[in-house]
């Protein structure tokens, strides 16, 4: 994790401030619910430190298949060195689909928000620390919907104090890289009703998805289980 963070700190920001006309994630979730399906953010994740190999398919094709499979939104890795992502992939994907797109990266400072437009942007409470309220505000000022990721009760408290209204509870401990779906079950009851809760990481099966929904997940963020094989069929399975 140290190498990922060191690289993240060094990555440059954008040259001009972005101004995003964002596609509403809460509305997309409500529409999926109304249609009786499970809201899933499907992640275009070519590789990761815990995955073997690299998926070389055109990310735009993968994204289209995910949307055809019923994804409510997409998450696109833009981290280049450890996840095989790029800002260019995100830009192309957002142009090709009409669902909200989350920029998945390790954003450490404000100027990095200006690298590329997206509808949602991930801010990881553990890594931005005391800078979280300022980054939430800076993201909103640019039109982004910040998705604040937490893994502990303290991080959840910090996220809520920073005004987060979309919170991702990551079942993956980014220190040990271990996944435990019990994390979401433990923290979700601590969040106020009006916060939109996303269960992140480790959802592999329909049973896992049901478990997270029963624990209060408004949406699920799924990478590996969708990227492994036929992404359209995998998305269909988890969104039904
Ligand atoms: O996925 C990893 O190996 C990883 C390693 C180090 C830091 C972050 C990592 N993943 C970030 C994520 O949050 C996941 O990509 C996302 O939640 C999807 O998880 P999964 O469905 O388990 O692939």
PDB file of C-alpha atoms and ligand atoms in Angstrom:
ATOM      1  CA  UNK A   1       0.000   0.000   0.000  1.00  0.00           C
ATOM      2  CA  UNK A   2       2.908   2.324   0.733  1.00  0.00           C
ATOM      3  CA  UNK A   3       4.041   2.242  -2.917  1.00  0.00           C
ATOM      4  CA  UNK A   4       0.508   3.038  -4.110  1.00  0.00           C
ATOM      5  CA  UNK A   5       0.314   6.041  -1.795  1.00  0.00           C
ATOM      6  CA  UNK A   6       3.777   7.334  -2.616  1.00  0.00           C
ATOM      7  CA  UNK A   7       2.931   7.218  -6.315  1.00  0.00           C
ATOM      8  CA  UNK A   8      -0.433   8.899  -5.625  1.00  0.00           C
ATOM      9  CA  UNK A   9       1.172  11.785  -3.748  1.00  0.00           C
ATOM     10  CA  UNK A  10       3.532  12.425  -6.679  1.00  0.00           C
ATOM     11  CA  UNK A  11       0.919  12.365  -9.433  1.00  0.00           C
ATOM     12  CA  UNK A  12       0.292  15.841 -10.867  1.00  0.00           C
ATOM     13  CA  UNK A  13      -2.997  17.683 -10.811  1.00  0.00           C
ATOM     14  CA  UNK A  14      -4.881  19.123 -13.752  1.00  0.00           C
ATOM     15  CA  UNK A  15      -3.932  22.430 -15.293  1.00  0.00           C
ATOM     16  CA  UNK A  16      -7.386  23.996 -15.338  1.00  0.00           C
ATOM     17  CA  UNK A  17     -10.191  23.685 -12.837  1.00  0.00           C
ATOM     18  CA  UNK A  18     -12.959  21.357 -14.049  1.00  0.00           C
ATOM     19  CA  UNK A  19     -16.663  22.157 -13.871  1.00  0.00           C
ATOM     20  CA  UNK A  20     -18.805  19.034 -14.008  1.00  0.00           C
ATOM     21  CA  UNK A  21     -22.437  18.711 -15.056  1.00  0.00           C
ATOM     22  CA  UNK A  22     -22.915  15.517 -13.062  1.00  0.00           C
ATOM     23  CA  UNK A  23     -25.405  12.716 -13.723  1.00  0.00           C
ATOM     24  CA  UNK A  24     -27.245  12.167 -10.442  1.00  0.00           C
ATOM     25  CA  UNK A  25     -26.202   8.993  -8.653  1.00  0.00           C
ATOM     26  CA  UNK A  26     -29.042   9.077  -6.060  1.00  0.00           C
ATOM     27  CA  UNK A  27     -31.574   9.368  -8.908  1.00  0.00           C
ATOM     28  CA  UNK A  28     -29.974   6.474 -10.781  1.00  0.00           C
ATOM     29  CA  UNK A  29     -30.141   4.347  -7.618  1.00  0.00           C
ATOM     30  CA  UNK A  30     -33.819   5.259  -7.086  1.00  0.00           C
ATOM     31  CA  UNK A  31     -34.655   4.348 -10.707  1.00  0.00           C
ATOM     32  CA  UNK A  32     -32.983   0.954 -10.354  1.00  0.00           C
ATOM     33  CA  UNK A  33     -34.848   0.310  -7.090  1.00  0.00           C
ATOM     34  CA  UNK A  34     -38.134   1.312  -8.718  1.00  0.00           C
ATOM     35  CA  UNK A  35     -37.462  -1.211 -11.473  1.00  0.00           C
ATOM     36  CA  UNK A  36     -37.019  -3.909  -8.806  1.00  0.00           C
ATOM     37  CA  UNK A  37     -33.331  -4.469  -9.467  1.00  0.00           C
ATOM     38  CA  UNK A  38     -30.221  -4.262  -7.301  1.00  0.00           C
ATOM     39  CA  UNK A  39     -28.221  -1.034  -7.775  1.00  0.00           C
ATOM     40  CA  UNK A  40     -24.682  -2.051  -8.703  1.00  0.00           C
ATOM     41  CA  UNK A  41     -21.695   0.153  -9.473  1.00  0.00           C
ATOM     42  CA  UNK A  42     -19.714  -2.088 -11.818  1.00  0.00           C
ATOM     43  CA  UNK A  43     -15.986  -1.425 -11.741  1.00  0.00           C
ATOM     44  CA  UNK A  44     -13.711  -1.303 -14.770  1.00  0.00           C
ATOM     45  CA  UNK A  45     -10.631  -2.650 -12.990  1.00  0.00           C
ATOM     46  CA  UNK A  46      -8.037  -3.994 -15.436  1.00  0.00           C
ATOM     47  CA  UNK A  47      -5.833  -5.327 -12.622  1.00  0.00           C
ATOM     48  CA  UNK A  48      -5.051  -4.769  -8.936  1.00  0.00           C
ATOM     49  CA  UNK A  49      -2.489  -5.754  -6.318  1.00  0.00           C
ATOM     50  CA  UNK A  50      -4.758  -8.669  -5.311  1.00  0.00           C
ATOM     51  CA  UNK A  51      -5.685  -9.870  -8.816  1.00  0.00           C
ATOM     52  CA  UNK A  52      -3.667 -12.131 -11.096  1.00  0.00           C
ATOM     53  CA  UNK A  53      -3.006 -10.889 -14.640  1.00  0.00           C
ATOM     54  CA  UNK A  54      -4.324  -7.906 -16.544  1.00  0.00           C
ATOM     55  CA  UNK A  55      -7.567  -7.656 -18.483  1.00  0.00           C
ATOM     56  CA  UNK A  56      -6.511  -6.116 -21.800  1.00  0.00           C
ATOM     57  CA  UNK A  57      -9.974  -5.611 -23.375  1.00  0.00           C
ATOM     58  CA  UNK A  58     -10.958  -2.143 -24.519  1.00  0.00           C
ATOM     59  CA  UNK A  59     -12.328  -0.498 -21.338  1.00  0.00           C
ATOM     60  CA  UNK A  60     -15.101   1.157 -23.341  1.00  0.00           C
ATOM     61  CA  UNK A  61     -16.338  -2.235 -24.545  1.00  0.00           C
ATOM     62  CA  UNK A  62     -16.254  -3.576 -20.984  1.00  0.00           C
ATOM     63  CA  UNK A  63     -18.183  -0.518 -19.782  1.00  0.00           C
ATOM     64  CA  UNK A  64     -20.852  -0.924 -22.468  1.00  0.00           C
ATOM     65  CA  UNK A  65     -21.292  -4.583 -21.525  1.00  0.00           C
ATOM     66  CA  UNK A  66     -21.685  -3.646 -17.863  1.00  0.00           C
ATOM     67  CA  UNK A  67     -24.393  -1.114 -18.702  1.00  0.00           C
ATOM     68  CA  UNK A  68     -26.113  -3.658 -20.958  1.00  0.00           C
ATOM     69  CA  UNK A  69     -26.016  -6.043 -17.990  1.00  0.00           C
ATOM     70  CA  UNK A  70     -27.930  -3.546 -15.846  1.00  0.00           C
ATOM     71  CA  UNK A  71     -25.237  -1.577 -13.997  1.00  0.00           C
ATOM     72  CA  UNK A  72     -26.675   1.532 -12.341  1.00  0.00           C
ATOM     73  CA  UNK A  73     -23.313   3.299 -12.451  1.00  0.00           C
ATOM     74  CA  UNK A  74     -19.712   2.540 -13.357  1.00  0.00           C
ATOM     75  CA  UNK A  75     -16.516   2.876 -11.373  1.00  0.00           C
ATOM     76  CA  UNK A  76     -13.414   3.457 -13.454  1.00  0.00           C
ATOM     77  CA  UNK A  77      -9.905   3.095 -12.065  1.00  0.00           C
ATOM     78  CA  UNK A  78      -7.695   5.963 -13.142  1.00  0.00           C
ATOM     79  CA  UNK A  79      -4.666   4.812 -11.094  1.00  0.00           C
ATOM     80  CA  UNK A  80      -2.107   3.788 -13.736  1.00  0.00           C
ATOM     81  CA  UNK A  81       0.682   1.968 -11.912  1.00  0.00           C
ATOM     82  CA  UNK A  82      -1.071  -0.670  -9.807  1.00  0.00           C
ATOM     83  CA  UNK A  83      -4.582  -0.893 -11.314  1.00  0.00           C
ATOM     84  CA  UNK A  84      -3.979  -0.410 -15.051  1.00  0.00           C
ATOM     85  CA  UNK A  85      -6.284   2.596 -15.187  1.00  0.00           C
ATOM     86  CA  UNK A  86      -6.074   5.972 -16.897  1.00  0.00           C
ATOM     87  CA  UNK A  87      -7.851   9.298 -17.062  1.00  0.00           C
ATOM     88  CA  UNK A  88      -8.228   8.720 -20.797  1.00  0.00           C
ATOM     89  CA  UNK A  89     -10.156   5.467 -20.200  1.00  0.00           C
ATOM     90  CA  UNK A  90     -12.518   7.322 -17.904  1.00  0.00           C
ATOM     91  CA  UNK A  91     -12.997  10.155 -20.383  1.00  0.00           C
ATOM     92  CA  UNK A  92     -13.812   7.715 -23.213  1.00  0.00           C
ATOM     93  CA  UNK A  93     -16.120   5.619 -21.047  1.00  0.00           C
ATOM     94  CA  UNK A  94     -18.074   8.615 -19.768  1.00  0.00           C
ATOM     95  CA  UNK A  95     -18.582   9.744 -23.344  1.00  0.00           C
ATOM     96  CA  UNK A  96     -19.800   6.288 -24.391  1.00  0.00           C
ATOM     97  CA  UNK A  97     -22.372   5.593 -21.641  1.00  0.00           C
ATOM     98  CA  UNK A  98     -25.166   7.567 -20.017  1.00  0.00           C
ATOM     99  CA  UNK A  99     -24.972   6.239 -16.446  1.00  0.00           C
ATOM    100  CA  UNK A 100     -23.078   8.063 -13.655  1.00  0.00           C
ATOM    101  CA  UNK A 101     -19.348   7.329 -13.603  1.00  0.00           C
ATOM    102  CA  UNK A 102     -17.193   7.229 -10.464  1.00  0.00           C
ATOM    103  CA  UNK A 103     -13.524   8.137 -10.675  1.00  0.00           C
ATOM    104  CA  UNK A 104     -11.703   5.518  -8.596  1.00  0.00           C
ATOM    105  CA  UNK A 105      -8.273   6.728  -7.564  1.00  0.00           C
ATOM    106  CA  UNK A 106      -6.203   7.726  -4.575  1.00  0.00           C
ATOM    107  CA  UNK A 107      -6.765  11.467  -4.622  1.00  0.00           C
ATOM    108  CA  UNK A 108      -4.491  13.204  -2.154  1.00  0.00           C
ATOM    109  CA  UNK A 109      -4.714  16.882  -3.042  1.00  0.00           C
ATOM    110  CA  UNK A 110      -7.197  19.306  -4.568  1.00  0.00           C
ATOM    111  CA  UNK A 111      -5.529  19.848  -7.948  1.00  0.00           C
ATOM    112  CA  UNK A 112      -5.821  16.100  -8.654  1.00  0.00           C
ATOM    113  CA  UNK A 113      -9.588  16.626  -8.865  1.00  0.00           C
ATOM    114  CA  UNK A 114      -8.931  18.589 -12.046  1.00  0.00           C
ATOM    115  CA  UNK A 115      -7.312  15.722 -13.967  1.00  0.00           C
ATOM    116  CA  UNK A 116     -10.566  14.479 -15.519  1.00  0.00           C
ATOM    117  CA  UNK A 117     -14.323  14.997 -15.240  1.00  0.00           C
ATOM    118  CA  UNK A 118     -16.563  12.335 -13.692  1.00  0.00           C
ATOM    119  CA  UNK A 119     -19.951  12.287 -11.984  1.00  0.00           C
ATOM    120  CA  UNK A 120     -18.726  10.901  -8.680  1.00  0.00           C
ATOM    121  CA  UNK A 121     -15.264  11.088  -7.220  1.00  0.00           C
ATOM    122  CA  UNK A 122     -13.812   8.786  -4.567  1.00  0.00           C
ATOM    123  CA  UNK A 123     -12.242  10.318  -1.468  1.00  0.00           C
ATOM    124  CA  UNK A 124     -10.715   7.790   0.925  1.00  0.00           C
ATOM    125  CA  UNK A 125     -11.035   9.018   4.535  1.00  0.00           C
ATOM    126  CA  UNK A 126      -8.074   6.940   5.686  1.00  0.00           C
ATOM    127  CA  UNK A 127      -5.691   8.617   3.253  1.00  0.00           C
ATOM    128  CA  UNK A 128      -6.871  12.223   3.156  1.00  0.00           C
ATOM    129  CA  UNK A 129      -7.189  12.469   6.951  1.00  0.00           C
ATOM    130  CA  UNK A 130      -7.767  15.978   8.222  1.00  0.00           C
ATOM    131  CA  UNK A 131      -7.989  17.307   4.688  1.00  0.00           C
ATOM    132  CA  UNK A 132     -11.310  15.509   4.145  1.00  0.00           C
ATOM    133  CA  UNK A 133     -13.743  18.428   4.764  1.00  0.00           C
ATOM    134  CA  UNK A 134     -11.781  20.680   2.384  1.00  0.00           C
ATOM    135  CA  UNK A 135     -11.618  18.005  -0.312  1.00  0.00           C
ATOM    136  CA  UNK A 136     -15.360  17.273  -0.010  1.00  0.00           C
ATOM    137  CA  UNK A 137     -16.042  20.971  -0.465  1.00  0.00           C
ATOM    138  CA  UNK A 138     -13.543  21.320  -3.324  1.00  0.00           C
ATOM    139  CA  UNK A 139     -15.148  18.341  -5.090  1.00  0.00           C
ATOM    140  CA  UNK A 140     -18.670  19.765  -4.684  1.00  0.00           C
ATOM    141  CA  UNK A 141     -17.524  23.211  -5.847  1.00  0.00           C
ATOM    142  CA  UNK A 142     -16.494  21.569  -9.125  1.00  0.00           C
ATOM    143  CA  UNK A 143     -19.839  19.762  -9.485  1.00  0.00           C
ATOM    144  CA  UNK A 144     -18.671  16.276  -8.437  1.00  0.00           C
ATOM    145  CA  UNK A 145     -20.700  14.049  -6.100  1.00  0.00           C
ATOM    146  CA  UNK A 146     -18.092  12.917  -3.556  1.00  0.00           C
ATOM    147  CA  UNK A 147     -18.262   9.273  -2.476  1.00  0.00           C
ATOM    148  CA  UNK A 148     -16.370   9.151   0.818  1.00  0.00           C
ATOM    149  CA  UNK A 149     -14.902   5.745   1.585  1.00  0.00           C
ATOM    150  CA  UNK A 150     -14.541   4.494   5.171  1.00  0.00           C
ATOM    151  CA  UNK A 151     -13.481   1.266   6.835  1.00  0.00           C
ATOM    152  CA  UNK A 152     -13.711   2.082  10.563  1.00  0.00           C
ATOM    153  CA  UNK A 153     -16.161   3.760  12.921  1.00  0.00           C
ATOM    154  CA  UNK A 154     -13.748   6.697  13.348  1.00  0.00           C
ATOM    155  CA  UNK A 155     -13.553   7.201   9.591  1.00  0.00           C
ATOM    156  CA  UNK A 156     -17.350   7.063   9.350  1.00  0.00           C
ATOM    157  CA  UNK A 157     -17.603   9.764  12.020  1.00  0.00           C
ATOM    158  CA  UNK A 158     -15.068  11.877  10.102  1.00  0.00           C
ATOM    159  CA  UNK A 159     -16.944  11.363   6.824  1.00  0.00           C
ATOM    160  CA  UNK A 160     -20.253  12.472   8.352  1.00  0.00           C
ATOM    161  CA  UNK A 161     -18.602  15.461  10.038  1.00  0.00           C
ATOM    162  CA  UNK A 162     -17.219  16.439   6.617  1.00  0.00           C
ATOM    163  CA  UNK A 163     -20.780  16.476   5.256  1.00  0.00           C
ATOM    164  CA  UNK A 164     -20.617  13.290   3.191  1.00  0.00           C
ATOM    165  CA  UNK A 165     -24.032  12.153   1.959  1.00  0.00           C
ATOM    166  CA  UNK A 166     -22.758   9.247  -0.152  1.00  0.00           C
ATOM    167  CA  UNK A 167     -20.593   6.924   1.932  1.00  0.00           C
ATOM    168  CA  UNK A 168     -18.830   3.774   0.776  1.00  0.00           C
ATOM    169  CA  UNK A 169     -18.052   1.242   3.478  1.00  0.00           C
ATOM    170  CA  UNK A 170     -15.088  -0.712   2.188  1.00  0.00           C
ATOM    171  CA  UNK A 171     -15.033  -4.329   3.304  1.00  0.00           C
ATOM    172  CA  UNK A 172     -11.375  -4.424   2.261  1.00  0.00           C
ATOM    173  CA  UNK A 173      -8.908  -3.338   4.931  1.00  0.00           C
ATOM    174  CA  UNK A 174      -6.486  -1.268   2.867  1.00  0.00           C
ATOM    175  CA  UNK A 175      -3.746  -1.882   5.428  1.00  0.00           C
ATOM    176  CA  UNK A 176      -3.856  -5.684   5.372  1.00  0.00           C
ATOM    177  CA  UNK A 177      -5.752  -6.096   2.071  1.00  0.00           C
ATOM    178  CA  UNK A 178      -8.091  -8.568   3.793  1.00  0.00           C
ATOM    179  CA  UNK A 179     -11.790  -8.591   2.950  1.00  0.00           C
ATOM    180  CA  UNK A 180     -14.575  -9.161   5.482  1.00  0.00           C
ATOM    181  CA  UNK A 181     -18.216  -8.491   4.601  1.00  0.00           C
ATOM    182  CA  UNK A 182     -18.835  -8.157   8.345  1.00  0.00           C
ATOM    183  CA  UNK A 183     -17.300  -4.665   8.128  1.00  0.00           C
ATOM    184  CA  UNK A 184     -20.335  -3.325   6.298  1.00  0.00           C
ATOM    185  CA  UNK A 185     -22.712  -5.130   8.660  1.00  0.00           C
ATOM    186  CA  UNK A 186     -20.960  -3.614  11.657  1.00  0.00           C
ATOM    187  CA  UNK A 187     -20.778  -0.006  10.426  1.00  0.00           C
ATOM    188  CA  UNK A 188     -23.966   0.430   8.391  1.00  0.00           C
ATOM    189  CA  UNK A 189     -26.279   0.781  11.436  1.00  0.00           C
ATOM    190  CA  UNK A 190     -24.133   3.730  12.601  1.00  0.00           C
ATOM    191  CA  UNK A 191     -24.957   5.808   9.509  1.00  0.00           C
ATOM    192  CA  UNK A 192     -27.978   8.149   9.459  1.00  0.00           C
ATOM    193  CA  UNK A 193     -30.965   7.069   7.311  1.00  0.00           C
ATOM    194  CA  UNK A 194     -30.513   9.873   4.791  1.00  0.00           C
ATOM    195  CA  UNK A 195     -26.965   8.857   3.880  1.00  0.00           C
ATOM    196  CA  UNK A 196     -26.694   6.763   0.734  1.00  0.00           C
ATOM    197  CA  UNK A 197     -24.639   3.715   1.655  1.00  0.00           C
ATOM    198  CA  UNK A 198     -22.493   1.769  -0.798  1.00  0.00           C
ATOM    199  CA  UNK A 199     -21.076  -1.639   0.155  1.00  0.00           C
ATOM    200  CA  UNK A 200     -17.623  -1.869  -1.430  1.00  0.00           C
ATOM    201  CA  UNK A 201     -15.395  -4.883  -2.113  1.00  0.00           C
ATOM    202  CA  UNK A 202     -15.708  -8.607  -1.661  1.00  0.00           C
ATOM    203  CA  UNK A 203     -19.169  -9.084  -3.179  1.00  0.00           C
ATOM    204  CA  UNK A 204     -18.773 -12.213  -5.299  1.00  0.00           C
ATOM    205  CA  UNK A 205     -22.120 -13.997  -5.308  1.00  0.00           C
ATOM    206  CA  UNK A 206     -25.848 -13.302  -5.246  1.00  0.00           C
ATOM    207  CA  UNK A 207     -25.795 -14.444  -1.609  1.00  0.00           C
ATOM    208  CA  UNK A 208     -23.134 -11.818  -0.830  1.00  0.00           C
ATOM    209  CA  UNK A 209     -25.230  -9.164  -2.586  1.00  0.00           C
ATOM    210  CA  UNK A 210     -28.337 -10.194  -0.617  1.00  0.00           C
ATOM    211  CA  UNK A 211     -26.324 -10.113   2.598  1.00  0.00           C
ATOM    212  CA  UNK A 212     -25.132  -6.552   1.940  1.00  0.00           C
ATOM    213  CA  UNK A 213     -28.625  -5.385   0.926  1.00  0.00           C
ATOM    214  CA  UNK A 214     -30.118  -6.892   4.084  1.00  0.00           C
ATOM    215  CA  UNK A 215     -27.479  -5.034   6.090  1.00  0.00           C
ATOM    216  CA  UNK A 216     -28.635  -1.730   4.566  1.00  0.00           C
ATOM    217  CA  UNK A 217     -26.639  -1.231   1.363  1.00  0.00           C
ATOM    218  CA  UNK A 218     -28.362   1.143  -1.060  1.00  0.00           C
ATOM    219  CA  UNK A 219     -25.867   0.086  -3.726  1.00  0.00           C
ATOM    220  CA  UNK A 220     -22.996  -2.369  -4.190  1.00  0.00           C
ATOM    221  CA  UNK A 221     -19.614  -1.605  -5.733  1.00  0.00           C
ATOM    222  CA  UNK A 222     -18.295  -4.716  -7.468  1.00  0.00           C
ATOM    223  CA  UNK A 223     -15.011  -5.090  -9.335  1.00  0.00           C
ATOM    224  CA  UNK A 224     -13.319  -8.485  -9.401  1.00  0.00           C
ATOM    225  CA  UNK A 225     -16.451 -10.642  -9.573  1.00  0.00           C
ATOM    226  CA  UNK A 226     -17.693  -8.693 -12.599  1.00  0.00           C
ATOM    227  CA  UNK A 227     -14.315  -8.411 -14.354  1.00  0.00           C
ATOM    228  CA  UNK A 228     -13.675 -12.157 -14.081  1.00  0.00           C
ATOM    229  CA  UNK A 229     -15.193 -13.651 -17.266  1.00  0.00           C
ATOM    230  CA  UNK A 230     -18.306 -12.442 -19.115  1.00  0.00           C
ATOM    231  CA  UNK A 231     -18.832  -8.964 -17.655  1.00  0.00           C
ATOM    232  CA  UNK A 232     -22.354  -8.588 -19.038  1.00  0.00           C
ATOM    233  CA  UNK A 233     -23.548 -11.904 -17.613  1.00  0.00           C
ATOM    234  CA  UNK A 234     -21.782 -11.269 -14.309  1.00  0.00           C
ATOM    235  CA  UNK A 235     -23.461  -7.865 -14.011  1.00  0.00           C
ATOM    236  CA  UNK A 236     -26.867  -9.341 -14.909  1.00  0.00           C
ATOM    237  CA  UNK A 237     -26.480 -11.982 -12.225  1.00  0.00           C
ATOM    238  CA  UNK A 238     -25.747  -9.466  -9.477  1.00  0.00           C
ATOM    239  CA  UNK A 239     -28.317  -6.847 -10.494  1.00  0.00           C
ATOM    240  CA  UNK A 240     -31.353  -9.183 -10.617  1.00  0.00           C
TER     241      UNK A 240
HETATM  242  O1  LIG B   1      -8.598  -4.398  -5.075  1.00  0.00           O
HETATM  243  C1  LIG B   1      -7.447  -4.366  -4.610  1.00  0.00           C
HETATM  244  O2  LIG B   1      -6.629  -5.296  -4.734  1.00  0.00           O
HETATM  245  C2  LIG B   1      -6.964  -3.164  -3.860  1.00  0.00           C
HETATM  246  C3  LIG B   1      -5.675  -3.157  -3.340  1.00  0.00           C
HETATM  247  C4  LIG B   1      -5.201  -2.038  -2.688  1.00  0.00           C
HETATM  248  C5  LIG B   1      -5.994  -0.930  -2.539  1.00  0.00           C
HETATM  249  C6  LIG B   1      -7.285  -0.913  -3.052  1.00  0.00           C
HETATM  250  C7  LIG B   1      -7.779  -2.020  -3.697  1.00  0.00           C
HETATM  251  N1  LIG B   1      -9.034  -2.036  -4.233  1.00  0.00           N
HETATM  252  C8  LIG B   1      -9.874  -0.880  -4.253  1.00  0.00           C
HETATM  253  C9  LIG B   1     -11.294  -1.178  -4.158  1.00  0.00           C
HETATM  254  O3  LIG B   1     -11.926  -0.505  -3.373  1.00  0.00           O
HETATM  255  C10 LIG B   1     -11.944  -2.205  -5.034  1.00  0.00           C
HETATM  256  O4  LIG B   1     -11.441  -2.078  -6.320  1.00  0.00           O
HETATM  257  C11 LIG B   1     -13.450  -2.116  -5.137  1.00  0.00           C
HETATM  258  O5  LIG B   1     -14.066  -1.899  -3.921  1.00  0.00           O
HETATM  259  C12 LIG B   1     -13.983  -3.403  -5.754  1.00  0.00           C
HETATM  260  O6  LIG B   1     -13.600  -4.512  -4.958  1.00  0.00           O
HETATM  261  P1  LIG B   1     -13.768  -6.011  -5.467  1.00  0.00           P
HETATM  262  O7  LIG B   1     -15.190  -6.185  -5.901  1.00  0.00           O
HETATM  263  O8  LIG B   1     -13.437  -6.864  -4.288  1.00  0.00           O
HETATM  264  O9  LIG B   1     -12.815  -6.171  -6.608  1.00  0.00           O
END
